[in-house]
Every structure is written in structure tokens, then in C-alpha cells.
XYZ file of C-alpha atoms in Angstrom:
559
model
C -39.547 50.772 -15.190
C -38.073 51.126 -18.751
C -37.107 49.293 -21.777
C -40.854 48.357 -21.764
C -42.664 47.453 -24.916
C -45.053 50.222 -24.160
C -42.275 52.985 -23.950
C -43.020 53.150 -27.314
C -46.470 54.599 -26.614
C -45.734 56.361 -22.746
C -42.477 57.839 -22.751
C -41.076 61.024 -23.644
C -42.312 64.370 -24.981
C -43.638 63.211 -27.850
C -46.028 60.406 -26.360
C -48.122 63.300 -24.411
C -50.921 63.094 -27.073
C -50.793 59.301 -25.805
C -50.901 59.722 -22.500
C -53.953 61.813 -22.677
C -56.085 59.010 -24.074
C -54.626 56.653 -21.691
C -55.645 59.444 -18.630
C -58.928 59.954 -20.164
C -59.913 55.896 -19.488
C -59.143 56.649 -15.525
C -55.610 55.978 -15.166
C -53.068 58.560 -13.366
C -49.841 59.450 -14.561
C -47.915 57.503 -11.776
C -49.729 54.728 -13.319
C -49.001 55.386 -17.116
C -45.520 55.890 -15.831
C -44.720 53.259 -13.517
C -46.961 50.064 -14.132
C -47.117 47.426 -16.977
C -49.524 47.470 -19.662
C -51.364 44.077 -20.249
C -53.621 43.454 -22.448
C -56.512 41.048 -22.269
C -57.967 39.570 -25.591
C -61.464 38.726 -24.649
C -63.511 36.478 -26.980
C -66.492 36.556 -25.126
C -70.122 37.012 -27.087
C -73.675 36.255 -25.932
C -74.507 33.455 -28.713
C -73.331 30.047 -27.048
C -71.935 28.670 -24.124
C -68.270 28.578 -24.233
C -68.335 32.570 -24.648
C -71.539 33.715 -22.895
C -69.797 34.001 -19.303
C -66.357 34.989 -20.278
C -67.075 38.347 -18.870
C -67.182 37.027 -15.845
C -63.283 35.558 -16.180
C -61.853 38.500 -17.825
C -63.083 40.584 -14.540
C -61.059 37.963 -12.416
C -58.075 38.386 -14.784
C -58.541 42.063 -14.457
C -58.613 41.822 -10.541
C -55.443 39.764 -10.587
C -53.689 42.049 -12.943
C -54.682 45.307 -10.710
C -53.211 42.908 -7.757
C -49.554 42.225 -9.313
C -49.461 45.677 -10.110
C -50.371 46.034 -13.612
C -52.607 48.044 -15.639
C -55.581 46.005 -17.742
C -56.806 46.581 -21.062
C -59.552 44.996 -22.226
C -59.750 44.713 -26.062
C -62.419 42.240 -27.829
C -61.584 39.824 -30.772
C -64.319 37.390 -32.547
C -65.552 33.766 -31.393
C -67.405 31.093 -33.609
C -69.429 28.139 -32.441
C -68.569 25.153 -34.641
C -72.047 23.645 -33.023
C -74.622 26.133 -34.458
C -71.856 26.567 -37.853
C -72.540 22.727 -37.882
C -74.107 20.845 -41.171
C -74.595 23.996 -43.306
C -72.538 26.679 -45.137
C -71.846 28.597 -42.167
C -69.466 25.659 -41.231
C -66.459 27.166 -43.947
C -66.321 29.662 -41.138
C -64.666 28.531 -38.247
C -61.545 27.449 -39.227
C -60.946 30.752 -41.447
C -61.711 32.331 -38.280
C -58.533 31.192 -36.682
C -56.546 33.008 -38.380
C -58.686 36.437 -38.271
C -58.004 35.946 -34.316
C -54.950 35.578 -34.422
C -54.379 38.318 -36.771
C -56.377 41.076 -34.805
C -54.579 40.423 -31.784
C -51.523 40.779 -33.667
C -52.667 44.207 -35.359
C -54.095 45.264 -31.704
C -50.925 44.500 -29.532
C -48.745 46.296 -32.507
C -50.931 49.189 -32.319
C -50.905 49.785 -28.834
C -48.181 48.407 -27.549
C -48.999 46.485 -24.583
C -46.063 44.938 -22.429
C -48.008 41.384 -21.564
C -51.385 39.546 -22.782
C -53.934 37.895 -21.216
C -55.789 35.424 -23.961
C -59.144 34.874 -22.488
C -60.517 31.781 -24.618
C -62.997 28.812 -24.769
C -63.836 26.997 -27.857
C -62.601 25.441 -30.966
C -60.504 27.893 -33.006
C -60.398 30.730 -30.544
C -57.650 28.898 -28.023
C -55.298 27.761 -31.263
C -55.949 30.849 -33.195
C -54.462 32.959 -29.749
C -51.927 31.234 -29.280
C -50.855 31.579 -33.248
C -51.181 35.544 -32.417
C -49.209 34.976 -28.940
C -46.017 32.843 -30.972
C -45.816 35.344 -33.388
C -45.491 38.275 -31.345
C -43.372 36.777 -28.869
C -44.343 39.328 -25.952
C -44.835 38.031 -22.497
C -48.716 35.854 -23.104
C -50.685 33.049 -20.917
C -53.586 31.857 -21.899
C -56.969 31.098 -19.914
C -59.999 29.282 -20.885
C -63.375 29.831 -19.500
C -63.720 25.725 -18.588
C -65.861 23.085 -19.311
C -69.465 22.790 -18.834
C -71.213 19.922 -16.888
C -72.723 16.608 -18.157
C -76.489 16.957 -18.715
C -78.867 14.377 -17.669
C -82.092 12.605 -18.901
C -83.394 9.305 -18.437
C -80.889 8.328 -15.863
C -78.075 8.849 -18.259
C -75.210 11.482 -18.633
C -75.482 13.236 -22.203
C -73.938 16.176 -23.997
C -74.459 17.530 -27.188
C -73.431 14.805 -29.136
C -76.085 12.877 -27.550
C -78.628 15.084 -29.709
C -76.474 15.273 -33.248
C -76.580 11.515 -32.936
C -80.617 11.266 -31.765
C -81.707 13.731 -35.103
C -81.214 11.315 -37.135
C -83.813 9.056 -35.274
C -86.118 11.760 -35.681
C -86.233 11.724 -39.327
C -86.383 8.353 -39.645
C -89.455 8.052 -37.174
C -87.513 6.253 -34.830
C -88.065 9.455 -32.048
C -90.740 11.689 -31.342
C -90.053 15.567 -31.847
C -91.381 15.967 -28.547
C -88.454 13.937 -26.908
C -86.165 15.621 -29.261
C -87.226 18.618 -27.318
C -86.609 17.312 -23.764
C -83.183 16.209 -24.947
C -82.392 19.679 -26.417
C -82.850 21.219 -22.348
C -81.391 18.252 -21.032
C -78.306 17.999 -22.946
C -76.342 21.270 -22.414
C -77.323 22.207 -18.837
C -75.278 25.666 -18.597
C -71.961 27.451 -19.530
C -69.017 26.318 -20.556
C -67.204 24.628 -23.554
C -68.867 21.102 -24.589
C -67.880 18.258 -22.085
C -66.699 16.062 -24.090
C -62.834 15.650 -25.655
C -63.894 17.442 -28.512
C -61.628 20.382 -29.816
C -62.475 23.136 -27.431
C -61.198 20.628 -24.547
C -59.044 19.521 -26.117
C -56.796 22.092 -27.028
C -57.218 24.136 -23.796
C -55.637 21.041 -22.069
C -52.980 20.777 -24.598
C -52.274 24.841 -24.067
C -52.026 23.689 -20.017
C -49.397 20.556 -21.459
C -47.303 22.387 -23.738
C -46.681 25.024 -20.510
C -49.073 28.202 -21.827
C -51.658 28.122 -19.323
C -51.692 27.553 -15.282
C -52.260 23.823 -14.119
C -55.768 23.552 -14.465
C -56.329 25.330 -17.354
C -58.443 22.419 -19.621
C -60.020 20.740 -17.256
C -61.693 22.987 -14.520
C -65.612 23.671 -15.052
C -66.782 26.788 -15.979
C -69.110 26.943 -13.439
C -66.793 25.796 -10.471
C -65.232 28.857 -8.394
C -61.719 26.960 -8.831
C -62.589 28.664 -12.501
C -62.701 31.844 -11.601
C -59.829 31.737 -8.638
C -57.486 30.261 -11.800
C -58.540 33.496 -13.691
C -57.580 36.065 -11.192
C -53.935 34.004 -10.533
C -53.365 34.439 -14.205
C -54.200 37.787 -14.165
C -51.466 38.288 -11.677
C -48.730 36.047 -13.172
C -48.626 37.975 -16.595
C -47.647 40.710 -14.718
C -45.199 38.719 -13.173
C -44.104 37.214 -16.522
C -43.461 41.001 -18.016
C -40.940 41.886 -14.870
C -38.807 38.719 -15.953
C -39.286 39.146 -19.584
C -40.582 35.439 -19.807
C -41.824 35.464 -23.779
C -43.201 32.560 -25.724
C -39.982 31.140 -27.161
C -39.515 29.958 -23.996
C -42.533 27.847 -23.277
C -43.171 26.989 -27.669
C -40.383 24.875 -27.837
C -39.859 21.129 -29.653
C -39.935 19.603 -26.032
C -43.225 21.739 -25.392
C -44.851 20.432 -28.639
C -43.907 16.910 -27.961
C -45.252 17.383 -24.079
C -48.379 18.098 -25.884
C -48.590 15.445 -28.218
C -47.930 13.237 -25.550
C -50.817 13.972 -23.891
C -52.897 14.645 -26.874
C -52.622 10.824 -27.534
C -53.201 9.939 -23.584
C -56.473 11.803 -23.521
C -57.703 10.423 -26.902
C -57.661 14.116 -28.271
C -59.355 15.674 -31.219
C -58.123 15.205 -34.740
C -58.297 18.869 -35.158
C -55.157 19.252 -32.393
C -52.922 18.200 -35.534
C -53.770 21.432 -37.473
C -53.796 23.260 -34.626
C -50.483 22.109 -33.075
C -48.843 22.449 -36.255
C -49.929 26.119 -37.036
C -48.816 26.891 -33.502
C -45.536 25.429 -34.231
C -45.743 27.297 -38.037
C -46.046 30.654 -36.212
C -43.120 29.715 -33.225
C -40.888 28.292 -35.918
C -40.806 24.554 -34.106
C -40.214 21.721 -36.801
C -43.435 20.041 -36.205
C -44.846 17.167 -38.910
C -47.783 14.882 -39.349
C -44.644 12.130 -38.835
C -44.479 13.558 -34.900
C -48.079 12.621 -34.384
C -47.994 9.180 -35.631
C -45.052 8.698 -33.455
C -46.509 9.601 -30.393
C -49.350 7.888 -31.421
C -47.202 4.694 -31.381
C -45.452 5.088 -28.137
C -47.891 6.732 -26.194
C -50.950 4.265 -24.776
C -53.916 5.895 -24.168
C -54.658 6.523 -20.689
C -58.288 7.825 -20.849
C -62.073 7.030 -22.035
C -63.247 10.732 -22.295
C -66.977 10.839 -24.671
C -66.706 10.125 -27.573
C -64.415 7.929 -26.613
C -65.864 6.182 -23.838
C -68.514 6.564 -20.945
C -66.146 9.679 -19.117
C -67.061 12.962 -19.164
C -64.175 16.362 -18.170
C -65.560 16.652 -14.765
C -64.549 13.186 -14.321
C -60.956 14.008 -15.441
C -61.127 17.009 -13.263
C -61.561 15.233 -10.058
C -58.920 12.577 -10.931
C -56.131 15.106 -10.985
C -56.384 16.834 -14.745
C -53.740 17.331 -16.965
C -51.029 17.381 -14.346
C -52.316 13.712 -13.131
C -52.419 12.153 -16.764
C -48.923 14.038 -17.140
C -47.389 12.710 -14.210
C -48.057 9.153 -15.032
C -46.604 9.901 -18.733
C -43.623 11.179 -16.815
C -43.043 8.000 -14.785
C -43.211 6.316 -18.330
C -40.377 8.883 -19.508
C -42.799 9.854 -22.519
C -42.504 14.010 -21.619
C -39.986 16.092 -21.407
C -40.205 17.328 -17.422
C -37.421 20.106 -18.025
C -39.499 21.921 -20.590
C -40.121 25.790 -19.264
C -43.942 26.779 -18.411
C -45.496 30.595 -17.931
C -45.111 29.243 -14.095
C -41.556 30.146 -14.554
C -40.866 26.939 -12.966
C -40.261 23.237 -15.440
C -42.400 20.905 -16.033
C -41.285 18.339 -13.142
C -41.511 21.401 -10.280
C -45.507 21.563 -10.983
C -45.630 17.435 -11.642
C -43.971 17.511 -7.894
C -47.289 18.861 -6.784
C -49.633 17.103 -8.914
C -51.925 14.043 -7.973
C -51.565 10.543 -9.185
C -53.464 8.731 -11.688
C -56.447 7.464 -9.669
C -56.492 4.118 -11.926
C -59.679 4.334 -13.421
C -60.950 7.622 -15.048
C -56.317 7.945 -15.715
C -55.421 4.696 -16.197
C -51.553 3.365 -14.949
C -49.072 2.823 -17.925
C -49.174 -0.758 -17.023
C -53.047 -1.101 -17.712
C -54.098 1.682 -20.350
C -57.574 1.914 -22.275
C -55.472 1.185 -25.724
C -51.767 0.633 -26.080
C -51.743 2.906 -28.769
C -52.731 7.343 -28.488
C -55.921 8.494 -29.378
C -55.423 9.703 -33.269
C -53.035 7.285 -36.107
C -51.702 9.028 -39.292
C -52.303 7.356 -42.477
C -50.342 7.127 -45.685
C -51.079 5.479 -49.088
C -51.773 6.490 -52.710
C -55.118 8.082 -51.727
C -53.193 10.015 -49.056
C -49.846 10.578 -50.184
C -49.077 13.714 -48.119
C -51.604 11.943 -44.819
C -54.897 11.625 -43.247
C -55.911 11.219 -40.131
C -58.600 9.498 -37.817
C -59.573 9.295 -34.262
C -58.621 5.732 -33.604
C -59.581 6.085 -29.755
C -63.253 6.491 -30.916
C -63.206 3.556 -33.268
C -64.738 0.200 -32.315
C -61.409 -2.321 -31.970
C -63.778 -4.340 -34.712
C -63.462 -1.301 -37.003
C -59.952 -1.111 -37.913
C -59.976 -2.293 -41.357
C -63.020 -1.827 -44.133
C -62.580 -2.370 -47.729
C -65.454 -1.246 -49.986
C -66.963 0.871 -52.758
C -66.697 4.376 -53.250
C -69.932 6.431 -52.559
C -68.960 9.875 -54.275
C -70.455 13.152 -52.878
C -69.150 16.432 -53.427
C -70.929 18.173 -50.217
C -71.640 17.010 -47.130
C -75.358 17.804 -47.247
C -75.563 14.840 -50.344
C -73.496 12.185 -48.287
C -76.309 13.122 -45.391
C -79.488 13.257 -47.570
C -78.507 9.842 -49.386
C -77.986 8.493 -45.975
C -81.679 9.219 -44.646
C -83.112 8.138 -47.481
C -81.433 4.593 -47.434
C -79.070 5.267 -50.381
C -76.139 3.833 -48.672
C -75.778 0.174 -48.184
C -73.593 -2.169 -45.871
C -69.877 -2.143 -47.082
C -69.808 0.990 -48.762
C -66.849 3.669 -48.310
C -68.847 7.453 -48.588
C -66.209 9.689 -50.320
C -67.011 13.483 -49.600
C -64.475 15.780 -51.604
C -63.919 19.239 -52.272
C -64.353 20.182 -48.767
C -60.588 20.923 -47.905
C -58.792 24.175 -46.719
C -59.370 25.561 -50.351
C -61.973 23.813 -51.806
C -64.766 24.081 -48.690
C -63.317 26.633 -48.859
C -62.363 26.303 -45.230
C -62.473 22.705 -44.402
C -65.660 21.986 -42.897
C -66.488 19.472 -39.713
C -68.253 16.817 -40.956
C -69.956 15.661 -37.736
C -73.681 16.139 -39.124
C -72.353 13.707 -41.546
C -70.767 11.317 -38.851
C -74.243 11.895 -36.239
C -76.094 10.605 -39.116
C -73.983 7.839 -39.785
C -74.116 6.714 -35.874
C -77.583 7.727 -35.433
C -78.804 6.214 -38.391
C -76.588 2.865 -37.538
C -74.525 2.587 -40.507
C -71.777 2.978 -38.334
C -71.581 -1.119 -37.904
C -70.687 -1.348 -41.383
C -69.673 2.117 -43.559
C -66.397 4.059 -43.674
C -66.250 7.853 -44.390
C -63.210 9.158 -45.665
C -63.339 13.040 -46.436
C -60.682 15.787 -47.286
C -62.546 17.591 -45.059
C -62.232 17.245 -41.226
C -64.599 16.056 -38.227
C -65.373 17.387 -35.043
C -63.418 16.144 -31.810
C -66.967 14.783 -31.556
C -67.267 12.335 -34.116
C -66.727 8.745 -33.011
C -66.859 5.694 -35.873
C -64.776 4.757 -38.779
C -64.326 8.076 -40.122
C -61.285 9.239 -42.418
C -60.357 13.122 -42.680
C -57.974 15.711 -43.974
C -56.808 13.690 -46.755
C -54.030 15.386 -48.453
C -53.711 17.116 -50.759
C -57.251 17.778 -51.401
C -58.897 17.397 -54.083
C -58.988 20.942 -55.329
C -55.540 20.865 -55.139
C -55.788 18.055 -57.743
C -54.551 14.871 -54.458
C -56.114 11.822 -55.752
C -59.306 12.013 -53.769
C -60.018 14.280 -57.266
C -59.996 11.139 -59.048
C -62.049 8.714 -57.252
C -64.640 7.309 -59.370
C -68.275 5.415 -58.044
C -67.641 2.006 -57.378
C -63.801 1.844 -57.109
C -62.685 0.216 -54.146
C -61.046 1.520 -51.047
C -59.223 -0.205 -48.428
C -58.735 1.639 -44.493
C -55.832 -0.042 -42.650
C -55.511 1.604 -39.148
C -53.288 -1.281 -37.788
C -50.760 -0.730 -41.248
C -51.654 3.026 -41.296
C -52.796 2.272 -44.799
C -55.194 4.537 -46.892
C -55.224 2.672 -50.445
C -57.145 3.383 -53.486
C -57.435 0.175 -55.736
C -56.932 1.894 -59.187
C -53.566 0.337 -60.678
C -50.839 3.951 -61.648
C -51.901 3.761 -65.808
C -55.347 4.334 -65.069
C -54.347 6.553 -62.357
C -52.273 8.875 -64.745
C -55.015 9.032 -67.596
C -57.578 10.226 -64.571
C -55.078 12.621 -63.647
C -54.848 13.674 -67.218
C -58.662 14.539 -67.949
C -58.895 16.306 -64.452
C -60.435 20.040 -64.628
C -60.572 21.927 -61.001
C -64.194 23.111 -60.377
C -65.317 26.257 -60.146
C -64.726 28.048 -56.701
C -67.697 27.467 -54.481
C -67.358 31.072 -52.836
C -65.991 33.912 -55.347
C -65.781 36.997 -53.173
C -65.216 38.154 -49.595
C -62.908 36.565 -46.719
C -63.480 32.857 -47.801
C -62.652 33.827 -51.613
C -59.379 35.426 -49.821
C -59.031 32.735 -47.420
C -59.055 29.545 -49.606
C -56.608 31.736 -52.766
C -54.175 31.431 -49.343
C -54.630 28.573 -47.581
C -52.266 25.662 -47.581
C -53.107 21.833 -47.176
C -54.005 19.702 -43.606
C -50.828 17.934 -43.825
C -49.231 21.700 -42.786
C -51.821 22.624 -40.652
C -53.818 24.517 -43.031
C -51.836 27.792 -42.316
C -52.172 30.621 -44.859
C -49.360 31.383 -47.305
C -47.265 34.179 -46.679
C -47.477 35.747 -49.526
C -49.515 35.400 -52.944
């Protein structure tokens, strides 16, 4: 077959040197010749649970690749867990890391060449961070996740991790022995696979199954479930399928794809971390996508689902009540999606919704009777926010939609946490944690020790958080993040000072600091930026580069 992408590296007299390396891995020369070259971007590693078994998957994607009558090509790129990053410096890493992923795949499909990918993928920033790499190169890419892990179970309850970040709090207050700490710790995570809540890592790998990049089944599928590994070896096959009819991103990364996806993003009750994620996806495809598009959706869209940290649910439940295809299906009854948007099936939208299940009523709820008539995340605008911020509304207590108080000003997580243990935060109080943006972090930490502490500790009842920073998909409570700009880039966060008041207004979409515009403008006046936090290396690159939340964090082009 010609007119390949990997002509460039097989054919002619001058690609013999080529073909030799190619012949030296095992391949013939009919195959070099004749078959398409797929690539398959593993980010497996031996460190955590979304990544330890994605050997395993890449083998069934290999298998299916060998079976449409390709050739595979394993090639490694890196993998963070935002968990064990959690509550300490190593926690500017993870969303930096993004973009390293999707550069190296970038770097390693222009370097060799390969007619199709495979992005094998799990957690957090891996899944967005490929499908960046996969928009910008616009060759023939699907993406597969390695699936969600099982609820754990102790004292005739279902827990996850969240269920310990939220109990460590009790510890240091004497509230829980270490010992039971301990049991939780086994209990909690009870094997492989991506955290089973709708924290990021779920939640994006059902939003790459919603906007069309993955097979139905993609986010919601246990890792441990043979369904898993079946999906695997089908997508192994497709790609190869994709590459004979030249199906490339811009088909599937469309404005009807995105808005699919936001759809469902606010029927699931979704991660606030989606919004960067979406939008840097839609950065690298060139889609118009906006904070405005969330809020939107947020607004027409009802939630559907109680997933943790939401509600009692866990993914296995929304596995066995028909997935993604199910919750879609009911959206499209509603007309909220677009069912003529393209998919790497090759088929639209409404052919696969043909096939899907109905909401069962309970763990999907009907349009008619939803869990909230609003979506999952709200957008919020006001002269502390001027360019946004965002919080999970989904996993806010209905009681908790409004809080006006005093500013509590920390410039790092670890103070907001340590004044928190030691009882330095009273009812009422609005904890401000700044400088922990895209740039100022650098690299826009999670906050979710921060939020555990706050739950666990139960301040919760009665104190806001508002942060330029961001939270885990996690985090549940009245919790405020990626308020832009930031306050190294100056955004009035900067210029909060102790004691000043601050009013949250979910219902209004309000975000107000009550400092009248003269006082404002001197503050603004006598404002220095602080000195860098990191000064050399990848974060001292990363944060000279990187561009507010309200865009998605996405690096600047150029300096």
C-alpha cells in the first residue's frame, strides 16, 4: 500500500539503512513492505495502580493490531500519580507532565513515522496529555485506558482512596488510631486500576469515549474485568482499520465532539480538571472552546449521576447500568448531544446509541427525575475572578451554595493545612491559598490534602476555600479553584488582604471580593510579584510558558 505516512521511512533505495533496523526487531520485508505501522504509546510503570498492569493491555492491543494486519510498535512515554504527588512539592509535577506526554509522542511519531497510534492510558494527565499529542499530529489515533479499579471494603462499607485522605486528618487530631489507619490503607485500594471514583482519571477516559476517541466502553470498564482486556485487543484492530480509511482526528475533535463531551461531563458530575483538559485538547485541534461553553452546559444539562464524591455510587456501578453510551442515550432523548458527530468507530454517534442500553433509573437517572437540575461543575465570574473560576457544584451540599466571610491568607497549601490541624481556622472563614497557579505553583497544584483536611477535620459545615490553584476530581465541599488570572500574574487574588470579606454565589455564579475599585487600584499599585518558587529545570521552563486556567493552562508558543 502507498502514500503511507511511513513511506517516508520504508520506501525506496534510500530507506534500506531503515529497513535494516526495522528487519533486525523480527519483521520480514513483505511485512515492512506491505503492512501498516502503528504505534502504541504505552504509559505503563510499576509505581501505582492505574499504570502497574498496562502491560497487560498493550499485549491485547498488540494482538489485535497483528490481527487487522498491522505491524506494532511499542514505544514508552512517562506517567505521574497525582495520589502519591499529593500534599507536597512533588504535586507541581503532574500537570507539567501533560504536556511532556504529549510532546514525546509528538517527537516519537515524527521520528519514526508511524501510519496509526494506539494511546494506551490510565490516569490524570496521561489520557488529556495523549490526546493533545494525537490532535496535533492529526494521524489516524484511538485511545484506550487500562479501566477502573474496584470499590474496597471495610466495616461493611464501600471506600476508595478518598476514604483515607479524608480519615488522616482524624488521625492527627486523635480522633483515629494509627492502627485503623493501617487497616484502611489495605482496605481502601483493593487492586489495579485508576481510582473508582469520578475523579480526573475517570473522568476524562469517559469523556475521550463521549467526544468519539475511544471504543464504547472505554471509561467505565474495570481494569480487572476481561471485558478490559477484550476492548484492548478490538482497538488494537480498529487502528489498523482507521489507517486503511485515513480516518484522522479532525474528524472525531470537532465543536459537536467537544460539546458531546461537555454534555456528559456535566451528567456524570465530572472533575473540575476536565475544563483544562478539554480546552487544551480543543487548543491543540483548533476547536473554539471557552470557560463560557462549560457554564452553558452546566445550565442546560441536569445531572444524571451520584458517582463518589458526589454521592454513595461507585464506576462499577455505572458500568453495569450501561456506561457512557447509557448516560448518553438518555442525553440524546433530551436533544442535549449532537448524535451525528463522527467516532474512531467510523460510524456517528446515534449508530452506537442504537445499540446502547437505557438509563436503568437509579445509578443514570431519567431527564425527568435527575440528581440536580443543573451539571456537575458552574463557572464563576466577579472582580476576584474576572477571567473565571470554577467549582464542583455536584459535590457541594445544596446548603452550601452561598458563604460570605473573612479572608484566611496562605501562600502554600501546606500553611492553609497546618493552621487547620492546629485549630487556627474558625467557623465562617474563607481560606485564601495563592500563588499556586500554572506559573506561580509553578504548575498548579491539587489541593485535595487541603480539601481532606477540611472534610476530615469537619470544617467543611462552615469554611469556603477558594484557591488559584486547582483540586482533585476528588475533593467534595465548598471549594473554589483556578481563579484567574492568578496571582502571579498580578489577578486580584494578589491583592487579598486578612480579614477582607468574600462572598461565593454558586446560584448567581458570583465570586466577589468586598474591597470598593479606589482601594482596589492603590493595592494594585504597591503590588511586587514574588520571587519564583522554582528557578531552574523543567518547572522554571514550564511556569516562564505557561498560560492561565481560564485557557486551559496550555504553554505559549513561543517566548
Amino acid at each position: 500500500m502507498s502514500c503511507r505516512i511511513s513511506d517516508r521511512i520504508r520506501s525506496g533505495p534510500k530507506r534500506g539503512a531503515h529497513r535494516s533496523f526495522l528487519k533486525a526487531v523480527g519483521f520480514s520485508h513483505r511485512d515492512i513492505m506491505e503492512k501498516p505501522l502503528i504505534g502504541i504509546a504505552n504509559s505503563q510503570n510499576d509505581l501505582f495502580p492505574g499504570h502497574a498492569h498496562l502491560d497487560r493491555i498493550t499485549q491485547a492491543v498488540r494482538e489485535g493490531v497483528f490481527a487487522g494486519g498491522g505491524l506494532p510498535f511499542q514505544f514508552h512515554t512517562m506517567a505521574l500519580c497525582d495520589g502519591i504527588c499529593m500534599g507536597h512539592e512533588g504535586m507541581r509535577c503532574p500537570l507539567p507532565s501533560r504536556e511532556l506526554i504529549a510532546d514525546s509522542i509528538e517527537l516519537s511519531e515524527l521520528g519514526h513515522a508511524f501510519d496509526g497510534l494506539v494511546l494506551v492510558t490510565n490516569c490524570d494527565k496521561i489520557t488529556p496529555g495523549m490526546m493533545m499529542a494525537a490532535a496535533r499530529l492529526n494521524v489516524p489515533a484511538i485511545l484506550v485506558s487500562g479501566g477502573t479499579m474496584l470499590a474496597g471494603y471495610w466495616k461493611n462499607q464501600r471506600i476508595d482512596d478518598i476514604t483515607v485522605f479524608e480519615a488522616m486528618p482524624q488521625v492527627e487530631s486523635g480522633k483515629m488510631p494509627l492502627g485503623e489507619l493501617y487497616e484502611l490503607e489495605v482496605a481502601a485500594s483493593p487492586g489495579v486500576g485508576c481510582c473508582p471514583s469520578i475523579a480526573t482519571a475517570n473522568t476524562m477516559n469517559c469523556l475521550a469515549e463521549a467526544i468519539g476517541f475511544a471504543l464504547p466502553g472505554n471509561g467505565t470498564i474495570p481494569a480487572v474485568a476481561g471485558e478490559r482486556i477484550a476492548l484492548a485487543r478490538a482497538t488494537g484492530e480498529r487502528i489498523v482499520g482507521m489507517v486503511r480509511e485515513d480516518l484522522r482526528p479532525d474528524r472525531v475533535f470537532t465543536r459537536k465532539n467537544f460539546e458531546n463531551a461537555v454534555a456528559v461531563d456535566m451528567a456524570i458530575g465530572g472533575s473540575t480538571n476536565s475544563v483544562l483538559h478539554l480546552m487544551a485538547i480543543a487548543h491543540e485541534a483548533a476547536v473554539p472552546v471557552d470557560l463560557d461553553l462549560f457554564d452553558k452546559m452546566s445550565r442546560l444539562v441536569p445531572r444524571l449521576c451520584n458517582i463518589k464524591p458526589n454521592g454513595p455510587d461507585f464506576m462499577e456501578d455505572l458500568w453495569r447500568a450501561g456506561g457512557i453510551p447509557a448516560v448518553m442515550k438518555e442525553l440524546q432523548r433530551g436533544g442535549l448531544i449532537h448524535p451525528d458527530a463522527m467516532t474512531v468507530t467510523g460510524s456517528s454517534l446515534e449508530c452506537l446509541l442504537d445499540r446502547a442500553a437505557q438509563a436503568d433509573g437509579e445509578i443514570i437517572r431519567p431527564l425527568s427525575s435527575p440528581r440536580y437540575p443543573e451539571g456537575g461543575i458552574a463557572v464563576l465570574y466577579g472582580n476576584l475572578a474576572p477571567d473565571g473560576a470554577v467549582i464542583k457544584q455536584s459535590a457541594l451540599d445544596p446548603g452550601r451554595r452561598h458563604h460570605r466571610g473573612p479572608a484566611r491568607i496562605f501562600e502554600a497549601e501546606e500553611d492553609a493545612v497546618e493552621a487547620m490541624l492546629k485549630g487556627g481556622i474558625r467557623e465562617g472563614d474563607v481560606i485564601v491559598i495563592r500563588y499556586e497557579g500554572p506559573k506561580g505553583g509553578p504548575g498548579m497544584r491539587e489541593m485535595l490534602l487541603a480539601t481532606s483536611t477540611l472534610v476530615g477535620s469537619g470544617l467543611d459545615r462552615s469554611v469556603a476555600l477558594v484557591t488559584d490553584g486547582r483540586f482533585s476530581g476528588a475533593t467534595r465541599g465548598p471549594a473554589v479553584g483556578h481563579v484567574s488570572p492568578e496571582a502571579m500574574d498580578g489577578g486580584p487574588i494578589a491583592m487579598i488582604l486578612e480579614g477582607d470579606r468574600i462572598e461565593i454565589d454558586v446560584e448567581n455564579r458570583k465570586l466577589t471580593l468586598e474591597v470598593d475599585e479606589r482601594e482596589m487600584a492603590r493595592r494594585i499599585q504597591a503590588w511586587h510579584p514574588p520571587e519564583p518558587k522554582v528557578t531552574r529545570g523543567y518547572l522554571s521552563r514550564y511556569a516562564a510558558l505557561a498560560t492561565s486556567a481560564s485557557t486551559g493552562a496550555i504553554l505559549k508558543s513561543r517566548l
